[in-house]
Amino acid sequence: MTKVFKSSPRADGFHMPAEFEHHEGTILIWPTRPGTWSYGGKEARQIFLQIASEIALGEKVFLCAGKADFQGMEAALHIFLEKVGAEERELLSKNIYLLEIPSNDSWARDVGPTVVIKALEENTSKDIKNSNMERRGIDWKFNAWGGEYNGLYSDCKLDNAFALKFLKEHGMDIYDASDFVMEGGAIHTDGDGTLVVTECCLLSKGRNPTLSKDEIEARLKEMLGVTKVIWLPNGIYNDETDGHVDNIFAFTAVGEAVLAWTDDENDPQYELSRKNLEVLEQATDAKGRKIKVHKMYIPSKPVCITEYDLRGLTPDYGEEERVVGERLAASYVNFYISNSCVLIPAFGDENDNRAAELLRQLIPDRKIVQIPARAIIVGGGNIHCITQQIPG
């Protein structure tokens, strides 16, 4: 039986760990929304299964779908597993869990819970599965990245209910933050007291318009157990989330990070990234350390919606429609760090390998896996956006 708390995680001794710390598992949500995933999600589903299989080599994967799509997801996974070797199939079958939890779309980062942890000197509770930490999940309010102001689709009730359903299914106690609009892609922490966010996103009128910047920062400190919040002014150009931080900046270790970058002064991204770098060069983290920032170059050629992509999309009423030639928010910073590997987007661009090599240098203890990501970016996000870690 899960408990629901309205208290402060920080006051209770909890904090959000870094993504590069150990996971119990990762949440993924089966892609089905016809206005997001081209041609019934046929290509996207194979990419999702590839991502799930890579992650499952080192941790659990919780692959979720609603009742109407559950059997199709199960059948697709079975076909996928038949194509791998027997030893790998056994491990993947053991580590991939299929859960019947409905959602409106597949952005697990934003609709899934943010799990905070508390270190325990001695574990005496049978309810706590991990021997050295207690975990609780934060249930934020989700309003489709802007609600009535500039939300991307009008009905997001299932998305908003997803985190609570997952936490109850998982038997994890809950912090109720359902009065505060927040998405997992809007926050990034080093796990050591520092949080990085963007002003363009968190100060959007579609998020928490009655709260000031100081009030939002105070709430983040209380909910995530951090002591320092660094506000970057900008996200990636044309990011329909109002500029999530996970597309522009990511910690790779304590005191070390990557920033999406271009040297092309005529690219609209240049000025956005330059202003972010100015902030980071002047900033220190929660422990007073300077952050070593590495430039991670965006694709050399813009990734845009094509006529072929558009023909495969069927938007619902009230859902924002795409147009041919629309520049997508393609960024290599939208990678995901799992226990055994780092999954980085590949766009068929000359900078694909350059970005992967940078991660090999920065995260040498894990395998770097390049994932063909066009089928995901057409949906509006990327690998980090469709994954949400469960520490453990």
Coordinates of C-alpha atoms in Angstrom, one line a residue:
M1 CA 0.0 0.0 0.0
T2 CA 1.6 3.2 -1.1
K3 CA 1.5 6.4 1.0
V4 CA 1.0 9.9 -0.3
F5 CA 3.0 12.7 1.2
K6 CA 2.4 16.5 0.9
S7 CA 5.6 17.3 2.8
S8 CA 8.9 18.5 1.4
P9 CA 11.3 15.8 0.1
R10 CA 14.2 18.1 1.0
A11 CA 12.9 18.4 4.6
D12 CA 12.5 14.6 4.7
G13 CA 16.1 14.1 3.6
F14 CA 15.4 13.1 0.0
H15 CA 17.1 14.4 -3.2
M16 CA 17.1 13.7 -6.9
P17 CA 20.1 11.7 -8.0
A18 CA 22.0 12.2 -11.2
E19 CA 21.1 10.2 -14.3
F20 CA 24.6 8.7 -14.4
E21 CA 24.0 7.1 -10.9
H22 CA 22.7 3.6 -10.7
H23 CA 19.2 2.7 -11.9
E24 CA 16.8 0.0 -11.0
G25 CA 15.2 0.5 -14.4
T26 CA 13.9 2.8 -17.1
I27 CA 10.3 3.6 -18.2
L28 CA 9.3 3.6 -21.9
I29 CA 5.8 4.1 -23.3
W30 CA 4.7 2.3 -26.5
P31 CA 4.3 4.8 -29.4
T32 CA 0.7 4.9 -30.7
R33 CA -0.5 8.5 -31.1
P34 CA -1.2 9.1 -34.9
G35 CA -0.5 12.8 -34.7
T36 CA 3.0 12.1 -33.3
W37 CA 4.3 8.9 -34.8
S38 CA 4.3 8.7 -38.6
Y39 CA 2.7 5.8 -40.4
G40 CA 1.2 4.2 -37.3
G41 CA 4.5 4.3 -35.5
K42 CA 5.9 1.4 -37.6
E43 CA 9.4 2.6 -37.7
A44 CA 9.3 4.3 -34.3
R45 CA 8.3 1.1 -32.6
Q46 CA 11.3 -0.7 -33.9
I47 CA 13.5 2.1 -32.6
F48 CA 11.8 1.9 -29.2
L49 CA 12.4 -1.8 -29.1
Q50 CA 16.1 -1.3 -30.0
I51 CA 16.4 1.2 -27.2
A52 CA 14.6 -1.1 -24.8
S53 CA 16.9 -4.0 -25.6
E54 CA 20.1 -1.9 -25.2
I55 CA 19.0 -0.6 -21.8
A56 CA 17.7 -4.0 -20.7
L57 CA 21.3 -5.5 -20.9
G58 CA 22.1 -3.5 -17.7
E59 CA 18.8 -2.8 -15.9
K60 CA 15.1 -3.4 -16.0
V61 CA 12.8 -1.8 -18.6
F62 CA 9.2 -1.0 -17.8
L63 CA 7.5 -0.9 -21.2
C64 CA 4.0 0.5 -20.9
A65 CA 0.9 0.6 -23.0
G66 CA -2.9 1.1 -22.6
K67 CA -5.3 -1.9 -22.8
A68 CA -6.1 -1.4 -26.5
D69 CA -2.4 -1.5 -27.5
F70 CA -1.0 -4.0 -25.0
Q71 CA -1.3 -7.2 -27.0
G72 CA 0.2 -5.5 -30.1
M73 CA 3.1 -4.3 -28.0
E74 CA 3.5 -7.8 -26.5
A75 CA 3.5 -9.4 -30.0
A76 CA 6.0 -6.9 -31.4
L77 CA 8.4 -7.6 -28.5
H78 CA 8.1 -11.3 -29.1
I79 CA 8.9 -10.9 -32.8
F80 CA 11.9 -8.7 -31.9
L81 CA 13.3 -11.1 -29.3
E82 CA 13.1 -14.0 -31.8
K83 CA 15.7 -12.2 -33.9
V84 CA 18.4 -12.0 -31.2
G85 CA 20.7 -14.8 -29.8
A86 CA 19.4 -17.2 -27.2
E87 CA 21.6 -15.8 -24.4
E88 CA 20.7 -12.2 -25.1
R89 CA 17.0 -13.2 -25.5
E90 CA 17.0 -14.8 -22.0
L91 CA 18.4 -11.7 -20.4
L92 CA 16.0 -9.3 -22.2
S93 CA 13.0 -11.5 -21.5
K94 CA 14.0 -11.3 -17.8
N95 CA 14.6 -7.6 -17.7
I96 CA 11.8 -6.2 -19.9
Y97 CA 8.5 -5.8 -18.0
L98 CA 5.2 -5.1 -19.8
L99 CA 2.8 -2.9 -17.8
E100 CA -0.8 -2.0 -18.7
I101 CA -0.8 1.7 -18.0
P102 CA -2.6 4.1 -20.4
S103 CA -1.2 7.4 -21.7
N104 CA -2.0 10.0 -24.4
D105 CA 1.5 9.8 -25.9
S106 CA 4.9 8.3 -25.3
W107 CA 7.1 11.0 -23.6
A108 CA 8.0 9.1 -20.5
R109 CA 10.5 11.7 -19.4
D110 CA 7.7 14.3 -19.0
V111 CA 4.8 12.2 -17.8
G112 CA 6.6 9.7 -15.7
P113 CA 7.5 10.3 -12.0
T114 CA 10.7 12.0 -10.8
V115 CA 12.1 9.6 -8.2
V116 CA 14.0 11.0 -5.2
I117 CA 16.1 9.0 -2.8
K118 CA 17.3 9.0 0.8
A119 CA 20.4 7.2 1.9
L120 CA 19.9 4.8 4.8
E121 CA 22.6 3.8 7.2
E122 CA 20.8 0.6 8.0
N123 CA 17.8 -0.9 6.2
T124 CA 15.3 -2.5 8.6
S125 CA 12.1 -2.2 6.5
K126 CA 11.0 -5.1 4.4
D127 CA 9.1 -2.6 2.1
I128 CA 12.4 -1.0 0.9
K129 CA 13.8 -3.2 -1.8
N130 CA 17.2 -1.5 -2.1
S131 CA 19.5 -2.1 0.9
N132 CA 20.9 1.4 1.2
M133 CA 18.3 3.8 0.0
E134 CA 14.6 4.7 0.3
R135 CA 12.8 5.9 -2.7
R136 CA 9.7 8.1 -3.3
G137 CA 8.2 9.3 -6.6
I138 CA 7.1 12.9 -7.3
D139 CA 3.8 13.2 -9.1
W140 CA 3.9 16.5 -10.9
K141 CA 1.1 18.1 -12.9
F142 CA 1.4 17.6 -16.6
N143 CA -0.5 20.0 -19.0
A144 CA 0.9 19.0 -22.4
W145 CA 3.7 21.6 -22.3
G146 CA 1.5 24.7 -21.8
G147 CA -2.1 23.9 -21.1
E148 CA -4.6 26.3 -22.6
Y149 CA -1.9 28.9 -23.2
N150 CA 0.2 26.9 -25.7
G151 CA -0.2 23.2 -25.0
L152 CA 0.5 20.8 -27.8
Y153 CA -2.8 18.8 -27.5
S154 CA -6.0 19.5 -25.6
D155 CA -6.7 16.2 -23.8
C156 CA -3.8 15.0 -21.6
K157 CA -5.7 13.4 -18.8
L158 CA -4.1 10.0 -19.2
D159 CA -0.6 11.5 -19.4
N160 CA -1.3 13.5 -16.2
A161 CA -2.4 10.3 -14.4
F162 CA 0.5 8.2 -15.7
A163 CA 3.0 8.9 -12.9
L164 CA 0.6 8.2 -10.1
K165 CA -0.5 4.9 -11.7
F166 CA 3.1 3.8 -12.3
L167 CA 4.1 4.6 -8.7
K168 CA 1.2 2.7 -7.3
E169 CA 1.9 -0.3 -9.7
H170 CA 5.6 -0.1 -8.5
G171 CA 4.6 0.0 -4.8
M172 CA 6.5 3.3 -4.3
D173 CA 5.5 6.0 -1.9
I174 CA 4.5 9.3 -3.5
Y175 CA 5.0 13.0 -3.1
D176 CA 2.0 14.9 -4.3
A177 CA 3.0 17.9 -6.4
S178 CA -0.1 17.9 -8.5
D179 CA -0.5 21.6 -8.0
F180 CA 2.8 22.4 -9.8
V181 CA 3.3 22.0 -13.5
M182 CA 6.6 20.3 -14.3
E183 CA 8.1 17.9 -16.8
G184 CA 11.2 15.7 -16.4
G185 CA 12.8 17.2 -19.5
A186 CA 12.8 20.6 -17.8
I187 CA 15.2 19.7 -15.0
H188 CA 18.8 18.3 -15.0
T189 CA 20.8 17.6 -11.8
D190 CA 24.4 16.6 -11.0
G191 CA 23.0 14.6 -8.0
D192 CA 25.3 16.8 -5.7
G193 CA 23.0 19.7 -5.0
T194 CA 23.0 21.5 -8.4
L195 CA 20.0 21.8 -10.7
V196 CA 20.0 23.4 -14.2
V197 CA 16.9 24.7 -15.9
T198 CA 15.9 27.1 -18.6
E199 CA 14.1 30.4 -18.2
C200 CA 12.3 30.1 -21.5
C201 CA 10.6 26.9 -20.3
L202 CA 9.9 27.3 -16.6
L203 CA 8.9 31.0 -16.9
S204 CA 6.5 30.3 -19.7
K205 CA 3.0 31.5 -19.1
G206 CA 1.8 28.0 -19.8
R207 CA 3.5 26.5 -16.8
N208 CA 3.1 28.2 -13.4
P209 CA 2.1 31.7 -14.3
T210 CA 1.0 32.8 -10.8
L211 CA 4.5 32.0 -9.4
S212 CA 7.6 34.3 -9.6
K213 CA 11.0 33.0 -10.7
D214 CA 12.1 33.0 -7.0
E215 CA 9.0 31.1 -6.0
I216 CA 9.5 28.5 -8.7
E217 CA 13.2 28.1 -7.7
A218 CA 12.2 27.6 -4.0
R219 CA 9.7 24.9 -5.0
L220 CA 12.3 23.1 -7.0
K221 CA 14.8 23.2 -4.2
E222 CA 12.2 21.8 -1.8
M223 CA 11.0 19.0 -4.2
L224 CA 14.4 17.9 -5.6
G225 CA 16.6 18.4 -2.5
V226 CA 19.0 20.8 -4.3
T227 CA 20.7 23.9 -2.9
K228 CA 21.7 25.7 -6.2
V229 CA 19.6 26.3 -9.3
I230 CA 21.4 27.6 -12.5
W231 CA 19.0 29.3 -14.9
L232 CA 20.0 29.1 -18.5
P233 CA 18.2 31.6 -20.7
N234 CA 17.6 29.4 -23.7
G235 CA 16.8 26.0 -25.1
I236 CA 17.3 24.5 -28.6
Y237 CA 15.9 26.6 -31.4
N238 CA 12.3 25.7 -32.3
D239 CA 11.8 23.3 -29.4
E240 CA 8.0 23.0 -29.0
T241 CA 8.4 22.3 -25.3
D242 CA 9.4 26.0 -24.8
G243 CA 13.0 24.9 -24.5
H244 CA 13.6 21.9 -22.2
V245 CA 17.0 21.8 -20.7
D246 CA 17.6 18.2 -21.7
N247 CA 17.9 19.3 -25.3
I248 CA 20.6 21.9 -24.6
F249 CA 22.6 20.9 -21.5
A250 CA 23.4 17.7 -19.6
F251 CA 25.8 16.7 -16.8
T252 CA 28.1 13.8 -17.7
A253 CA 29.7 13.8 -14.2
V254 CA 29.8 16.1 -11.2
G255 CA 31.4 19.3 -12.4
E256 CA 31.4 18.3 -16.0
A257 CA 28.7 18.9 -18.7
V258 CA 27.9 19.3 -22.4
L259 CA 26.2 22.2 -24.1
A260 CA 24.6 22.1 -27.5
W261 CA 26.6 24.3 -29.9
T262 CA 27.2 25.6 -33.4
D263 CA 30.0 27.8 -34.8
D264 CA 27.7 29.1 -37.5
E265 CA 26.9 32.6 -36.5
N266 CA 24.0 32.7 -39.1
D267 CA 22.3 29.7 -37.4
P268 CA 19.6 30.9 -34.9
Q269 CA 21.0 28.4 -32.4
Y270 CA 24.4 30.3 -32.3
E271 CA 23.2 33.2 -30.2
L272 CA 21.0 31.0 -28.0
S273 CA 23.9 28.7 -27.1
R274 CA 26.4 31.6 -26.8
K275 CA 24.2 33.3 -24.1
N276 CA 23.9 30.0 -22.2
L277 CA 27.7 29.6 -22.3
E278 CA 28.1 33.0 -20.8
V279 CA 25.9 32.0 -17.9
L280 CA 27.8 28.7 -17.4
E281 CA 31.2 30.4 -17.5
Q282 CA 30.2 32.7 -14.7
A283 CA 28.4 30.0 -12.6
T284 CA 29.6 27.7 -9.9
D285 CA 27.8 24.6 -8.7
A286 CA 26.3 23.9 -5.3
K287 CA 29.7 23.1 -3.8
G288 CA 31.4 26.2 -5.3
R289 CA 33.1 24.3 -8.2
K290 CA 33.3 25.7 -11.7
I291 CA 31.5 23.5 -14.3
K292 CA 33.7 22.3 -17.2
V293 CA 31.6 22.7 -20.2
H294 CA 32.2 20.8 -23.5
K295 CA 30.6 22.0 -26.7
M296 CA 28.5 19.3 -28.3
Y297 CA 27.9 20.4 -31.9
I298 CA 24.3 20.1 -33.3
P299 CA 23.8 18.4 -36.7
S300 CA 25.6 20.4 -39.5
K301 CA 22.4 20.4 -41.6
P302 CA 19.0 21.2 -40.0
V303 CA 16.7 18.2 -39.6
C304 CA 13.3 19.2 -41.1
I305 CA 9.8 17.8 -41.7
T306 CA 9.4 16.4 -45.2
E307 CA 6.3 15.8 -47.3
Y308 CA 6.7 12.0 -46.6
D309 CA 6.7 12.6 -42.8
L310 CA 3.7 14.8 -43.0
R311 CA 1.6 12.3 -45.1
G312 CA 2.1 9.7 -42.3
L313 CA 0.7 11.9 -39.5
T314 CA -2.9 12.2 -38.5
P315 CA -3.3 14.9 -35.8
D316 CA -6.2 14.9 -33.4
Y317 CA -8.5 17.9 -33.0
G318 CA -6.7 20.5 -31.0
E319 CA -3.3 19.0 -31.7
E320 CA -0.6 21.2 -33.1
E321 CA 0.0 20.3 -36.7
R322 CA 3.4 20.2 -38.4
V323 CA 4.3 21.8 -41.8
V324 CA 6.8 20.8 -44.5
G325 CA 10.2 22.3 -44.0
E326 CA 9.6 22.9 -40.3
R327 CA 13.0 22.7 -38.5
L328 CA 13.0 20.0 -35.8
A329 CA 14.8 20.4 -32.4
A330 CA 17.5 17.9 -33.3
S331 CA 20.3 17.8 -30.7
Y332 CA 22.8 15.2 -29.6
V333 CA 22.5 16.4 -26.0
N334 CA 19.2 14.5 -25.9
F335 CA 21.1 11.3 -25.0
Y336 CA 20.3 8.8 -22.2
I337 CA 22.7 7.4 -19.7
S338 CA 21.7 3.9 -18.6
N339 CA 23.6 1.5 -16.3
S340 CA 25.6 -0.2 -19.1
C341 CA 25.5 2.2 -22.0
V342 CA 24.8 5.7 -23.3
L343 CA 22.3 6.0 -26.1
I344 CA 22.9 8.9 -28.4
P345 CA 20.8 10.1 -31.4
A346 CA 22.1 9.7 -34.9
F347 CA 20.7 11.7 -37.8
G348 CA 22.8 10.6 -40.7
D349 CA 24.8 13.8 -40.3
E350 CA 28.6 14.3 -40.4
N351 CA 28.5 15.4 -36.8
D352 CA 26.9 12.1 -35.6
N353 CA 30.3 10.4 -34.9
R354 CA 31.8 13.7 -33.5
A355 CA 29.1 13.7 -30.8
A356 CA 29.5 10.0 -30.0
E357 CA 33.3 10.4 -29.7
L358 CA 32.9 13.2 -27.2
L359 CA 30.7 11.0 -25.1
R360 CA 33.3 8.2 -25.3
Q361 CA 35.8 10.6 -23.8
L362 CA 33.5 11.9 -21.1
I363 CA 31.8 8.7 -20.1
P364 CA 34.5 6.0 -20.7
D365 CA 33.0 3.4 -18.4
R366 CA 29.9 2.8 -20.6
K367 CA 29.3 1.7 -24.2
I368 CA 28.3 4.4 -26.5
V369 CA 25.4 3.3 -28.8
Q370 CA 24.3 5.4 -31.7
I371 CA 20.5 5.1 -32.3
P372 CA 18.9 6.2 -35.7
A373 CA 16.7 8.8 -34.3
R374 CA 14.8 10.4 -37.2
A375 CA 11.6 8.5 -36.4
I376 CA 11.7 9.9 -32.9
I377 CA 12.6 13.5 -33.7
V378 CA 9.7 13.7 -36.2
G379 CA 7.5 13.1 -33.1
G380 CA 9.0 16.2 -31.5
G381 CA 11.6 14.8 -29.1
N382 CA 14.4 12.3 -28.8
I383 CA 15.9 9.5 -26.8
H384 CA 16.1 11.3 -23.5
C385 CA 12.5 12.5 -24.0
I386 CA 11.1 8.9 -24.3
T387 CA 13.0 7.5 -21.3
Q388 CA 12.7 8.1 -17.5
Q389 CA 15.1 6.5 -15.0
I390 CA 14.0 4.8 -11.8
P391 CA 17.0 5.1 -9.4
G392 CA 17.8 2.0 -7.4

